[in-house]
């Protein structure tokens, strides 16, 4: 559990540090820095909405959602086990770090600093009505955490359950034979 707490602090700190760097180097004058043409750009953006700019300006709603998410992820955190549930543990740590990273921005700044842009996704996302989107490391942690948690729930959790059930059956049989 202590490793989980340390990782959450480090990842949240990394998110906050990159946002501070983006604010310092990209905000004024507004600079767009292409790192890999048509793939990765850095550009400062103050997001008062959720992912992809949805629900812009609904800060009270975000506070409520954040508190609920932190309670749920906090509960999931109590089930961490790097020995038996590595992917699950990593996903919960990413979810907590991502939630905390963006929550800190909302509490301190009243918006979230986004600075990463993937231009090659613009045409694809445009098909579903999402224009240029910007994100940050906390968003990346959240999305990766969700994907890993889904993989764990679909593939690894059932396997763990079968193994535990087999072990329980073997234990019960050995008690009967005694």
CSV table of N, CA and C in Angstrom, one decimal:
chain,number,residue,atom,x,y,z
A,1,UNK,N,0.8,-1.2,0.0
A,1,UNK,CA,0.0,0.0,0.0
A,1,UNK,C,0.9,1.3,0.0
A,2,UNK,N,2.0,1.2,0.7
A,2,UNK,CA,2.9,2.4,0.8
A,2,UNK,C,3.4,2.7,-0.6
A,3,UNK,N,3.7,1.6,-1.4
A,3,UNK,CA,4.2,1.8,-2.7
A,3,UNK,C,3.2,2.5,-3.6
A,4,UNK,N,1.9,2.1,-3.4
A,4,UNK,CA,0.8,2.8,-4.1
A,4,UNK,C,0.7,4.3,-3.8
A,5,UNK,N,0.8,4.6,-2.5
A,5,UNK,CA,0.7,6.0,-2.1
A,5,UNK,C,1.9,6.8,-2.7
A,6,UNK,N,3.1,6.2,-2.7
A,6,UNK,CA,4.3,6.9,-3.3
A,6,UNK,C,4.1,7.1,-4.8
A,7,UNK,N,3.6,6.1,-5.5
A,7,UNK,CA,3.3,6.2,-6.9
A,7,UNK,C,2.3,7.3,-7.2
A,8,UNK,N,1.2,7.4,-6.4
A,8,UNK,CA,0.2,8.4,-6.6
A,8,UNK,C,0.8,9.8,-6.4
A,9,UNK,N,1.6,10.0,-5.4
A,9,UNK,CA,2.3,11.3,-5.2
A,9,UNK,C,3.2,11.6,-6.3
A,10,UNK,N,4.0,10.7,-6.8
A,10,UNK,CA,5.0,10.9,-7.8
A,10,UNK,C,4.2,11.3,-9.1
A,11,UNK,N,3.2,10.5,-9.5
A,11,UNK,CA,2.5,10.7,-10.7
A,11,UNK,C,1.7,12.0,-10.7
A,12,UNK,N,1.1,12.3,-9.6
A,12,UNK,CA,0.4,13.6,-9.4
A,12,UNK,C,1.4,14.8,-9.5
A,13,UNK,N,2.5,14.6,-8.8
A,13,UNK,CA,3.5,15.6,-8.9
A,13,UNK,C,4.1,15.8,-10.3
A,14,UNK,N,4.2,14.7,-11.1
A,14,UNK,CA,4.7,14.8,-12.5
A,14,UNK,C,3.6,15.6,-13.3
A,15,UNK,N,2.4,15.3,-13.1
A,15,UNK,CA,1.3,16.0,-13.8
A,15,UNK,C,1.4,17.5,-13.5
A,16,UNK,N,1.4,17.8,-12.2
A,16,UNK,CA,1.4,19.2,-11.8
A,16,UNK,C,2.7,19.9,-12.3
A,17,UNK,N,3.8,19.3,-12.3
A,17,UNK,CA,5.1,19.9,-12.8
A,17,UNK,C,5.0,20.2,-14.3
A,18,UNK,N,4.4,19.2,-15.1
A,18,UNK,CA,4.3,19.4,-16.5
A,18,UNK,C,3.3,20.5,-16.8
A,19,UNK,N,2.3,20.7,-16.1
A,19,UNK,CA,1.3,21.7,-16.3
A,19,UNK,C,2.0,23.1,-16.0
A,20,UNK,N,2.8,23.1,-14.9
A,20,UNK,CA,3.5,24.4,-14.5
A,20,UNK,C,4.5,24.8,-15.7
A,21,UNK,N,5.2,23.8,-16.2
A,21,UNK,CA,6.1,24.0,-17.3
A,21,UNK,C,5.4,24.5,-18.5
A,22,UNK,N,4.3,23.9,-18.8
A,22,UNK,CA,3.5,24.3,-20.0
A,22,UNK,C,3.0,25.7,-19.8
A,23,UNK,N,2.5,26.0,-18.6
A,23,UNK,CA,2.0,27.4,-18.3
A,23,UNK,C,3.2,28.4,-18.5
A,24,UNK,N,4.3,28.1,-18.0
A,24,UNK,CA,5.5,29.0,-18.0
A,24,UNK,C,6.0,29.2,-19.4
A,25,UNK,N,6.1,28.1,-20.2
A,25,UNK,CA,6.7,28.3,-21.5
A,25,UNK,C,5.7,28.5,-22.7
A,26,UNK,N,4.5,28.1,-22.5
A,26,UNK,CA,3.5,28.2,-23.6
A,26,UNK,C,2.4,29.2,-23.5
A,27,UNK,N,2.2,29.7,-22.3
A,27,UNK,CA,1.0,30.6,-22.1
A,27,UNK,C,1.1,32.0,-22.8
A,28,UNK,N,2.1,32.7,-22.4
A,28,UNK,CA,2.2,34.1,-23.0
A,28,UNK,C,3.6,34.3,-23.5
A,29,UNK,N,3.7,34.7,-24.8
A,29,UNK,CA,2.7,34.7,-25.8
A,29,UNK,C,2.3,33.3,-26.1
A,30,UNK,N,1.1,33.1,-26.5
A,30,UNK,CA,0.6,31.7,-26.7
A,30,UNK,C,1.4,31.1,-27.8
A,31,UNK,N,2.1,30.0,-27.5
A,31,UNK,CA,3.0,29.3,-28.4
A,31,UNK,C,2.5,27.9,-28.6
A,32,UNK,N,2.6,27.5,-29.9
A,32,UNK,CA,2.3,26.1,-30.3
A,32,UNK,C,3.6,25.5,-30.8
A,33,UNK,N,4.1,24.5,-30.1
A,33,UNK,CA,5.3,23.9,-30.4
A,33,UNK,C,5.1,22.5,-31.0
A,34,UNK,N,5.5,22.3,-32.2
A,34,UNK,CA,5.3,21.0,-32.9
A,34,UNK,C,6.6,20.2,-32.5
A,35,UNK,N,6.3,19.0,-32.0
A,35,UNK,CA,7.4,18.1,-31.6
A,35,UNK,C,7.6,17.1,-32.7
A,36,UNK,N,6.5,16.5,-33.1
A,36,UNK,CA,6.5,15.5,-34.2
A,36,UNK,C,5.4,16.0,-35.2
A,37,UNK,N,5.7,16.5,-36.4
A,37,UNK,CA,4.7,17.1,-37.3
A,37,UNK,C,3.5,16.1,-37.5
A,38,UNK,N,2.3,16.7,-37.3
A,38,UNK,CA,1.1,16.0,-37.5
A,38,UNK,C,0.8,14.9,-36.5
A,39,UNK,N,1.7,14.8,-35.5
A,39,UNK,CA,1.5,13.7,-34.5
A,39,UNK,C,1.4,14.3,-33.1
A,40,UNK,N,2.4,15.1,-32.7
A,40,UNK,CA,2.4,15.7,-31.3
A,40,UNK,C,2.8,17.1,-31.3
A,41,UNK,N,1.9,17.9,-30.6
A,41,UNK,CA,2.1,19.4,-30.5
A,41,UNK,C,1.9,19.7,-29.0
A,42,UNK,N,2.6,20.7,-28.6
A,42,UNK,CA,2.4,21.3,-27.2
A,42,UNK,C,1.8,22.7,-27.5
A,43,UNK,N,0.7,23.0,-26.8
A,43,UNK,CA,0.0,24.2,-26.8
A,43,UNK,C,-0.8,24.4,-25.6
A,44,UNK,N,-0.7,25.6,-25.0
A,44,UNK,CA,-1.4,25.9,-23.7
A,44,UNK,C,-2.9,26.1,-23.9
A,45,UNK,N,-3.7,25.5,-23.1
A,45,UNK,CA,-5.2,25.6,-23.1
A,45,UNK,C,-5.7,25.5,-21.7
A,46,UNK,N,-6.6,26.5,-21.4
A,46,UNK,CA,-7.3,26.5,-20.1
A,46,UNK,C,-8.6,25.9,-20.3
A,47,UNK,N,-8.8,24.7,-19.7
A,47,UNK,CA,-10.1,23.9,-19.9
A,47,UNK,C,-11.0,24.0,-18.7
A,48,UNK,N,-12.1,24.7,-18.9
A,48,UNK,CA,-13.1,24.8,-17.8
A,48,UNK,C,-14.2,23.7,-17.9
A,49,UNK,N,-14.0,22.8,-18.9
A,49,UNK,CA,-14.9,21.6,-19.0
A,49,UNK,C,-14.2,20.3,-18.6
A,50,UNK,N,-14.9,19.2,-19.1
A,50,UNK,CA,-14.4,17.9,-18.9
A,50,UNK,C,-13.5,17.5,-20.1
A,51,UNK,N,-13.3,16.2,-20.2
A,51,UNK,CA,-12.5,15.7,-21.4
A,51,UNK,C,-13.2,16.3,-22.7
A,52,UNK,N,-12.3,16.7,-23.6
A,52,UNK,CA,-12.7,17.2,-24.9
A,52,UNK,C,-13.6,18.4,-24.8
A,53,UNK,N,-13.5,19.2,-23.7
A,53,UNK,CA,-14.3,20.4,-23.5
A,53,UNK,C,-15.7,20.2,-23.2
A,54,UNK,N,-16.2,19.0,-22.9
A,54,UNK,CA,-17.6,18.8,-22.6
A,54,UNK,C,-18.0,19.5,-21.2
A,55,UNK,N,-19.2,19.9,-21.1
A,55,UNK,CA,-19.7,20.4,-19.8
A,55,UNK,C,-18.9,21.6,-19.3
A,56,UNK,N,-18.6,22.5,-20.2
A,56,UNK,CA,-17.8,23.7,-19.9
A,56,UNK,C,-18.4,24.5,-18.8
A,57,UNK,N,-17.6,24.9,-17.8
A,57,UNK,CA,-18.1,25.8,-16.8
A,57,UNK,C,-18.9,25.2,-15.7
A,58,UNK,N,-19.0,23.9,-15.6
A,58,UNK,CA,-19.9,23.2,-14.6
A,58,UNK,C,-19.0,22.8,-13.4
A,59,UNK,N,-18.4,23.8,-12.8
A,59,UNK,CA,-17.4,23.5,-11.7
A,59,UNK,C,-18.0,22.7,-10.5
A,60,UNK,N,-19.3,23.1,-10.1
A,60,UNK,CA,-19.9,22.4,-9.0
A,60,UNK,C,-20.1,20.9,-9.3
A,61,UNK,N,-20.6,20.6,-10.6
A,61,UNK,CA,-20.8,19.3,-11.0
A,61,UNK,C,-19.4,18.5,-11.0
A,62,UNK,N,-18.4,19.1,-11.4
A,62,UNK,CA,-17.0,18.5,-11.4
A,62,UNK,C,-16.6,18.2,-10.0
A,63,UNK,N,-16.9,19.1,-9.1
A,63,UNK,CA,-16.5,18.9,-7.7
A,63,UNK,C,-17.2,17.6,-7.1
A,64,UNK,N,-18.5,17.5,-7.4
A,64,UNK,CA,-19.3,16.4,-7.0
A,64,UNK,C,-18.8,15.1,-7.6
A,65,UNK,N,-18.6,15.1,-8.9
A,65,UNK,CA,-18.1,13.9,-9.6
A,65,UNK,C,-16.7,13.5,-9.1
A,66,UNK,N,-15.9,14.5,-8.8
A,66,UNK,CA,-14.5,14.2,-8.3
A,66,UNK,C,-14.6,13.6,-7.0
A,67,UNK,N,-15.4,14.1,-6.1
A,67,UNK,CA,-15.5,13.5,-4.7
A,67,UNK,C,-16.0,12.1,-4.8
A,68,UNK,N,-17.0,11.8,-5.7
A,68,UNK,CA,-17.5,10.5,-5.8
A,68,UNK,C,-16.5,9.6,-6.4
A,69,UNK,N,-15.7,10.1,-7.4
A,69,UNK,CA,-14.6,9.3,-8.0
A,69,UNK,C,-13.6,8.9,-7.0
A,70,UNK,N,-13.2,9.9,-6.2
A,70,UNK,CA,-12.2,9.7,-5.1
A,70,UNK,C,-12.6,8.7,-4.1
A,71,UNK,N,-13.9,8.7,-3.7
A,71,UNK,CA,-14.4,7.7,-2.8
A,71,UNK,C,-14.3,6.3,-3.4
A,72,UNK,N,-14.8,6.2,-4.6
A,72,UNK,CA,-14.8,4.9,-5.3
A,72,UNK,C,-13.3,4.4,-5.5
A,73,UNK,N,-12.5,5.3,-6.0
A,73,UNK,CA,-11.1,4.9,-6.3
A,73,UNK,C,-10.4,4.6,-5.0
A,74,UNK,N,-10.7,5.4,-3.9
A,74,UNK,CA,-10.1,5.1,-2.6
A,74,UNK,C,-10.5,3.8,-2.1
A,75,UNK,N,-11.7,3.4,-2.3
A,75,UNK,CA,-12.2,2.0,-1.9
A,75,UNK,C,-11.4,1.0,-2.7
A,76,UNK,N,-11.3,1.2,-4.0
A,76,UNK,CA,-10.6,0.2,-4.8
A,76,UNK,C,-9.1,0.1,-4.4
A,77,UNK,N,-8.6,1.3,-3.9
A,77,UNK,CA,-7.2,1.3,-3.5
A,77,UNK,C,-7.0,0.4,-2.3
A,78,UNK,N,-8.0,0.2,-1.5
A,78,UNK,CA,-7.8,-0.7,-0.3
A,78,UNK,C,-7.7,-2.1,-0.7
A,79,UNK,N,-8.0,-2.4,-2.0
A,79,UNK,CA,-7.9,-3.8,-2.5
A,79,UNK,C,-6.6,-4.0,-3.3
A,80,UNK,N,-5.7,-3.1,-3.2
A,80,UNK,CA,-4.4,-3.2,-4.0
A,80,UNK,C,-3.6,-4.4,-3.6
A,81,UNK,N,-3.0,-5.0,-4.5
A,81,UNK,CA,-2.1,-6.1,-4.2
A,81,UNK,C,-1.2,-6.3,-5.4
A,82,UNK,N,0.0,-5.8,-5.3
A,82,UNK,CA,1.0,-5.9,-6.4
A,82,UNK,C,1.4,-7.3,-6.6
A,83,UNK,N,1.3,-8.1,-5.6
A,83,UNK,CA,1.6,-9.6,-5.7
A,83,UNK,C,0.6,-10.3,-6.5
A,84,UNK,N,-0.7,-10.1,-6.2
A,84,UNK,CA,-1.7,-10.9,-6.9
A,84,UNK,C,-2.5,-10.2,-7.9
A,85,UNK,N,-2.5,-8.8,-7.9
A,85,UNK,CA,-3.3,-8.1,-8.8
A,85,UNK,C,-2.6,-6.9,-9.4
A,86,UNK,N,-1.5,-7.2,-10.1
A,86,UNK,CA,-0.6,-6.1,-10.6
A,86,UNK,C,-1.4,-5.1,-11.5
A,87,UNK,N,-2.0,-5.6,-12.5
A,87,UNK,CA,-2.7,-4.7,-13.5
A,87,UNK,C,-3.8,-3.9,-12.8
A,88,UNK,N,-4.6,-4.5,-11.9
A,88,UNK,CA,-5.6,-3.8,-11.1
A,88,UNK,C,-5.0,-2.7,-10.3
A,89,UNK,N,-3.9,-3.0,-9.6
A,89,UNK,CA,-3.2,-2.1,-8.7
A,89,UNK,C,-2.7,-0.9,-9.5
A,90,UNK,N,-2.1,-1.1,-10.7
A,90,UNK,CA,-1.6,-0.1,-11.5
A,90,UNK,C,-2.7,0.8,-12.0
A,91,UNK,N,-3.8,0.2,-12.4
A,91,UNK,CA,-5.0,0.9,-12.9
A,91,UNK,C,-5.6,1.9,-11.9
A,92,UNK,N,-5.7,1.4,-10.6
A,92,UNK,CA,-6.3,2.2,-9.6
A,92,UNK,C,-5.3,3.3,-9.2
A,93,UNK,N,-4.0,3.1,-9.2
A,93,UNK,CA,-3.1,4.2,-8.9
A,93,UNK,C,-3.2,5.2,-10.0
A,94,UNK,N,-3.3,4.8,-11.3
A,94,UNK,CA,-3.4,5.8,-12.4
A,94,UNK,C,-4.7,6.6,-12.3
A,95,UNK,N,-5.8,5.9,-11.9
A,95,UNK,CA,-7.1,6.6,-11.7
A,95,UNK,C,-7.0,7.6,-10.6
A,96,UNK,N,-6.4,7.3,-9.5
A,96,UNK,CA,-6.3,8.2,-8.4
A,96,UNK,C,-5.4,9.4,-8.7
A,97,UNK,N,-4.3,9.1,-9.3
A,97,UNK,CA,-3.3,10.2,-9.7
A,97,UNK,C,-3.9,11.1,-10.7
A,98,UNK,N,-4.6,10.6,-11.7
A,98,UNK,CA,-5.3,11.4,-12.7
A,98,UNK,C,-6.4,12.3,-12.1
A,99,UNK,N,-7.2,11.7,-11.3
A,99,UNK,CA,-8.3,12.4,-10.6
A,99,UNK,C,-7.7,13.5,-9.7
A,100,UNK,N,-6.7,13.2,-8.9
A,100,UNK,CA,-6.1,14.2,-8.0
A,100,UNK,C,-5.4,15.3,-8.8
A,101,UNK,N,-4.7,15.0,-9.9
A,101,UNK,CA,-4.0,16.0,-10.7
A,101,UNK,C,-5.0,17.0,-11.3
A,102,UNK,N,-6.1,16.6,-11.9
A,102,UNK,CA,-7.0,17.6,-12.4
A,102,UNK,C,-7.8,18.2,-11.3
A,103,UNK,N,-8.1,17.5,-10.2
A,103,UNK,CA,-8.8,18.2,-9.1
A,103,UNK,C,-8.0,19.3,-8.5
A,104,UNK,N,-6.7,19.1,-8.4
A,104,UNK,CA,-5.8,20.2,-7.9
A,104,UNK,C,-6.0,21.5,-8.7
A,105,UNK,N,-5.9,21.3,-10.1
A,105,UNK,CA,-6.1,22.4,-11.0
A,105,UNK,C,-7.4,23.1,-10.7
A,106,UNK,N,-8.5,22.3,-10.7
A,106,UNK,CA,-9.8,22.9,-10.5
A,106,UNK,C,-9.9,23.7,-9.2
A,107,UNK,N,-9.3,23.1,-8.1
A,107,UNK,CA,-9.4,23.8,-6.8
A,107,UNK,C,-8.6,25.1,-6.8
A,108,UNK,N,-7.4,25.0,-7.4
A,108,UNK,CA,-6.5,26.1,-7.3
A,108,UNK,C,-6.7,27.2,-8.4
A,109,UNK,N,-6.9,26.7,-9.6
A,109,UNK,CA,-7.0,27.6,-10.7
A,109,UNK,C,-8.4,27.9,-11.2
A,110,UNK,N,-9.4,27.0,-10.9
A,110,UNK,CA,-10.7,27.0,-11.4
A,110,UNK,C,-10.8,26.5,-12.9
A,111,UNK,N,-9.8,26.0,-13.4
A,111,UNK,CA,-9.7,25.3,-14.7
A,111,UNK,C,-8.6,24.3,-14.7
A,112,UNK,N,-8.6,23.5,-15.7
A,112,UNK,CA,-7.5,22.5,-15.9
A,112,UNK,C,-6.6,22.9,-17.0
A,113,UNK,N,-5.3,22.8,-16.8
A,113,UNK,CA,-4.3,23.2,-17.8
A,113,UNK,C,-4.1,22.0,-18.7
A,114,UNK,N,-4.4,22.1,-20.0
A,114,UNK,CA,-4.2,21.1,-21.0
A,114,UNK,C,-3.1,21.7,-21.9
A,115,UNK,N,-2.2,20.8,-22.4
A,115,UNK,CA,-1.1,21.3,-23.2
A,115,UNK,C,-0.7,20.3,-24.3
A,116,UNK,N,-1.2,19.1,-24.3
A,116,UNK,CA,-0.8,18.1,-25.3
A,116,UNK,C,-1.9,18.0,-26.3
A,117,UNK,N,-1.4,17.9,-27.6
A,117,UNK,CA,-2.4,17.8,-28.7
A,117,UNK,C,-1.8,16.8,-29.7
A,118,UNK,N,-2.7,15.9,-30.2
A,118,UNK,CA,-2.4,14.9,-31.2
A,118,UNK,C,-3.2,15.2,-32.4
A,119,UNK,N,-2.6,16.0,-33.4
A,119,UNK,CA,-3.3,16.5,-34.5
A,119,UNK,C,-3.8,15.3,-35.4
A,120,UNK,N,-3.2,14.2,-35.5
A,120,UNK,CA,-3.6,13.1,-36.3
A,120,UNK,C,-5.0,12.5,-35.9
A,121,UNK,N,-5.4,12.8,-34.7
A,121,UNK,CA,-6.7,12.3,-34.2
A,121,UNK,C,-7.8,13.3,-34.6
A,122,UNK,N,-7.5,14.5,-34.9
A,122,UNK,CA,-8.5,15.5,-35.2
A,122,UNK,C,-9.6,15.0,-36.3
A,123,UNK,N,-9.1,14.5,-37.4
A,123,UNK,CA,-10.1,14.0,-38.4
A,123,UNK,C,-11.0,12.9,-37.9
A,124,UNK,N,-10.5,12.0,-37.1
A,124,UNK,CA,-11.2,10.9,-36.6
A,124,UNK,C,-12.2,11.4,-35.6
A,125,UNK,N,-11.8,12.2,-34.6
A,125,UNK,CA,-12.7,12.7,-33.6
A,125,UNK,C,-13.7,13.7,-34.2
A,126,UNK,N,-13.4,14.3,-35.3
A,126,UNK,CA,-14.3,15.2,-35.9
A,126,UNK,C,-15.5,14.5,-36.4
A,127,UNK,N,-15.4,13.2,-36.7
A,127,UNK,CA,-16.5,12.4,-37.2
A,127,UNK,C,-17.6,12.2,-36.1
A,128,UNK,N,-17.1,12.3,-34.8
A,128,UNK,CA,-18.1,12.2,-33.7
A,128,UNK,C,-18.4,13.5,-33.1
A,129,UNK,N,-18.0,14.6,-33.7
A,129,UNK,CA,-18.3,15.9,-33.2
A,129,UNK,C,-17.3,16.5,-32.3
A,130,UNK,N,-16.2,15.9,-32.1
A,130,UNK,CA,-15.2,16.5,-31.2
A,130,UNK,C,-14.1,17.2,-32.1
A,131,UNK,N,-13.9,18.5,-31.9
A,131,UNK,CA,-12.9,19.2,-32.6
A,131,UNK,C,-11.5,19.0,-31.9
A,132,UNK,N,-10.6,19.8,-32.3
A,132,UNK,CA,-9.3,19.8,-31.7
A,132,UNK,C,-9.4,19.6,-30.2
A,133,UNK,N,-8.7,18.6,-29.7
A,133,UNK,CA,-8.8,18.4,-28.2
A,133,UNK,C,-7.4,18.5,-27.7
A,134,UNK,N,-7.3,19.0,-26.5
A,134,UNK,CA,-6.0,19.1,-25.8
A,134,UNK,C,-6.2,18.3,-24.5
A,135,UNK,N,-5.1,17.8,-23.9
A,135,UNK,CA,-5.2,17.0,-22.7
A,135,UNK,C,-3.9,17.2,-21.9
A,136,UNK,N,-3.8,16.5,-20.8
A,136,UNK,CA,-2.6,16.6,-20.0
A,136,UNK,C,-2.2,15.2,-19.4
A,137,UNK,N,-1.2,15.1,-18.6
A,137,UNK,CA,-0.8,13.8,-18.1
A,137,UNK,C,-1.9,13.2,-17.2
A,138,UNK,N,-2.6,14.0,-16.4
A,138,UNK,CA,-3.7,13.5,-15.6
A,138,UNK,C,-4.8,12.8,-16.5
A,139,UNK,N,-5.1,13.4,-17.6
A,139,UNK,CA,-6.1,12.8,-18.5
A,139,UNK,C,-5.6,11.5,-19.1
A,140,UNK,N,-4.3,11.5,-19.4
A,140,UNK,CA,-3.6,10.3,-19.9
A,140,UNK,C,-3.7,9.2,-18.8
A,141,UNK,N,-3.4,9.5,-17.6
A,141,UNK,CA,-3.4,8.6,-16.5
A,141,UNK,C,-4.9,8.0,-16.4
A,142,UNK,N,-5.8,8.9,-16.4
A,142,UNK,CA,-7.2,8.5,-16.3
A,142,UNK,C,-7.7,7.5,-17.4
A,143,UNK,N,-7.4,7.9,-18.6
A,143,UNK,CA,-7.7,7.0,-19.7
A,143,UNK,C,-7.0,5.7,-19.7
A,144,UNK,N,-5.7,5.7,-19.4
A,144,UNK,CA,-5.0,4.5,-19.3
A,144,UNK,C,-5.5,3.6,-18.2
A,145,UNK,N,-5.8,4.3,-17.0
A,145,UNK,CA,-6.3,3.5,-15.9
A,145,UNK,C,-7.6,2.9,-16.2
A,146,UNK,N,-8.5,3.5,-16.9
A,146,UNK,CA,-9.8,2.9,-17.3
A,146,UNK,C,-9.6,1.7,-18.2
A,147,UNK,N,-8.7,1.9,-19.2
A,147,UNK,CA,-8.4,0.7,-20.1
A,147,UNK,C,-7.8,-0.4,-19.4
A,148,UNK,N,-6.9,-0.2,-18.5
A,148,UNK,CA,-6.3,-1.3,-17.7
A,148,UNK,C,-7.2,-2.0,-16.8
A,149,UNK,N,-8.1,-1.2,-16.2
A,149,UNK,CA,-9.1,-1.7,-15.3
A,149,UNK,C,-10.1,-2.6,-16.0
A,150,UNK,N,-10.5,-2.2,-17.2
A,150,UNK,CA,-11.4,-3.0,-18.0
A,150,UNK,C,-10.7,-4.3,-18.4
A,151,UNK,N,-9.5,-4.2,-18.8
A,151,UNK,CA,-8.8,-5.4,-19.2
A,151,UNK,C,-8.7,-6.4,-18.0
A,152,UNK,N,-8.4,-5.8,-16.8
A,152,UNK,CA,-8.3,-6.6,-15.6
A,152,UNK,C,-9.7,-7.3,-15.3
A,153,UNK,N,-10.8,-6.5,-15.4
A,153,UNK,CA,-12.1,-7.0,-15.1
A,153,UNK,C,-12.5,-8.1,-16.1
A,154,UNK,N,-12.2,-7.9,-17.3
A,154,UNK,CA,-12.7,-8.8,-18.4
A,154,UNK,C,-11.8,-10.1,-18.4
A,155,UNK,N,-10.5,-10.0,-18.2
A,155,UNK,CA,-9.7,-11.2,-18.4
A,155,UNK,C,-9.0,-11.7,-17.1
A,156,UNK,N,-8.5,-10.8,-16.3
A,156,UNK,CA,-7.7,-11.3,-15.1
A,156,UNK,C,-8.5,-11.6,-13.9
A,157,UNK,N,-9.6,-10.8,-13.6
A,157,UNK,CA,-10.4,-11.0,-12.5
A,157,UNK,C,-11.1,-12.4,-12.5
A,158,UNK,N,-11.7,-12.7,-13.7
A,158,UNK,CA,-12.3,-14.1,-13.7
A,158,UNK,C,-11.3,-15.2,-13.5
A,159,UNK,N,-10.1,-15.0,-14.0
A,159,UNK,CA,-9.0,-16.0,-13.8
A,159,UNK,C,-8.7,-16.1,-12.3
A,160,UNK,N,-8.6,-15.0,-11.6
A,160,UNK,CA,-8.3,-15.0,-10.2
A,160,UNK,C,-9.4,-15.6,-9.4
A,161,UNK,N,-10.6,-15.4,-9.8
A,161,UNK,CA,-11.8,-16.0,-9.2
A,161,UNK,C,-11.8,-17.5,-9.3
A,162,UNK,N,-11.5,-18.0,-10.5
A,162,UNK,CA,-11.4,-19.4,-10.7
A,162,UNK,C,-10.3,-20.1,-9.9
A,163,UNK,N,-9.1,-19.4,-9.8
A,163,UNK,CA,-8.0,-19.9,-9.0
A,163,UNK,C,-8.4,-20.0,-7.5
A,164,UNK,N,-9.0,-18.9,-7.0
A,164,UNK,CA,-9.4,-18.9,-5.6
A,164,UNK,C,-10.5,-19.9,-5.3
A,165,UNK,N,-11.4,-20.1,-6.2
A,165,UNK,CA,-12.5,-21.1,-6.1
A,165,UNK,C,-11.9,-22.5,-6.0
A,166,UNK,N,-10.9,-22.8,-6.9
A,166,UNK,CA,-10.2,-24.1,-6.9
A,166,UNK,C,-9.5,-24.3,-5.6
A,167,UNK,N,-8.8,-23.3,-5.1
A,167,UNK,CA,-8.0,-23.4,-3.9
A,167,UNK,C,-9.0,-23.6,-2.7
A,168,UNK,N,-10.1,-23.0,-2.7
A,168,UNK,CA,-11.1,-23.2,-1.6
A,168,UNK,C,-11.6,-24.6,-1.7
A,169,UNK,N,-11.9,-25.1,-2.9
A,169,UNK,CA,-12.4,-26.5,-3.0
A,169,UNK,C,-11.4,-27.5,-2.5
A,170,UNK,N,-10.1,-27.3,-2.9
A,170,UNK,CA,-9.1,-28.2,-2.5
A,170,UNK,C,-8.9,-28.2,-0.9
A,171,UNK,N,-9.0,-27.0,-0.4
A,171,UNK,CA,-8.9,-26.8,1.1
A,171,UNK,C,-10.1,-27.5,1.8
A,172,UNK,N,-11.3,-27.4,1.2
A,172,UNK,CA,-12.4,-28.1,1.8
A,172,UNK,C,-12.3,-29.6,1.7
A,173,UNK,N,-11.8,-30.1,0.6
A,173,UNK,CA,-11.6,-31.5,0.4
A,173,UNK,C,-10.6,-32.1,1.4
A,174,UNK,N,-9.6,-31.3,1.6
A,174,UNK,CA,-8.5,-31.8,2.5
A,174,UNK,C,-9.0,-31.8,4.0
A,175,UNK,N,-9.9,-30.9,4.3
A,175,UNK,CA,-10.6,-30.9,5.7
A,175,UNK,C,-11.4,-32.2,5.8
A,176,UNK,N,-12.1,-32.5,4.8
A,176,UNK,CA,-13.0,-33.7,4.8
A,176,UNK,C,-12.2,-35.0,5.0
A,177,UNK,N,-11.1,-35.0,4.3
A,177,UNK,CA,-10.2,-36.2,4.3
A,177,UNK,C,-9.5,-36.4,5.7
A,178,UNK,N,-9.5,-35.4,6.5
A,178,UNK,CA,-8.7,-35.5,7.7
A,178,UNK,C,-9.4,-36.3,8.8
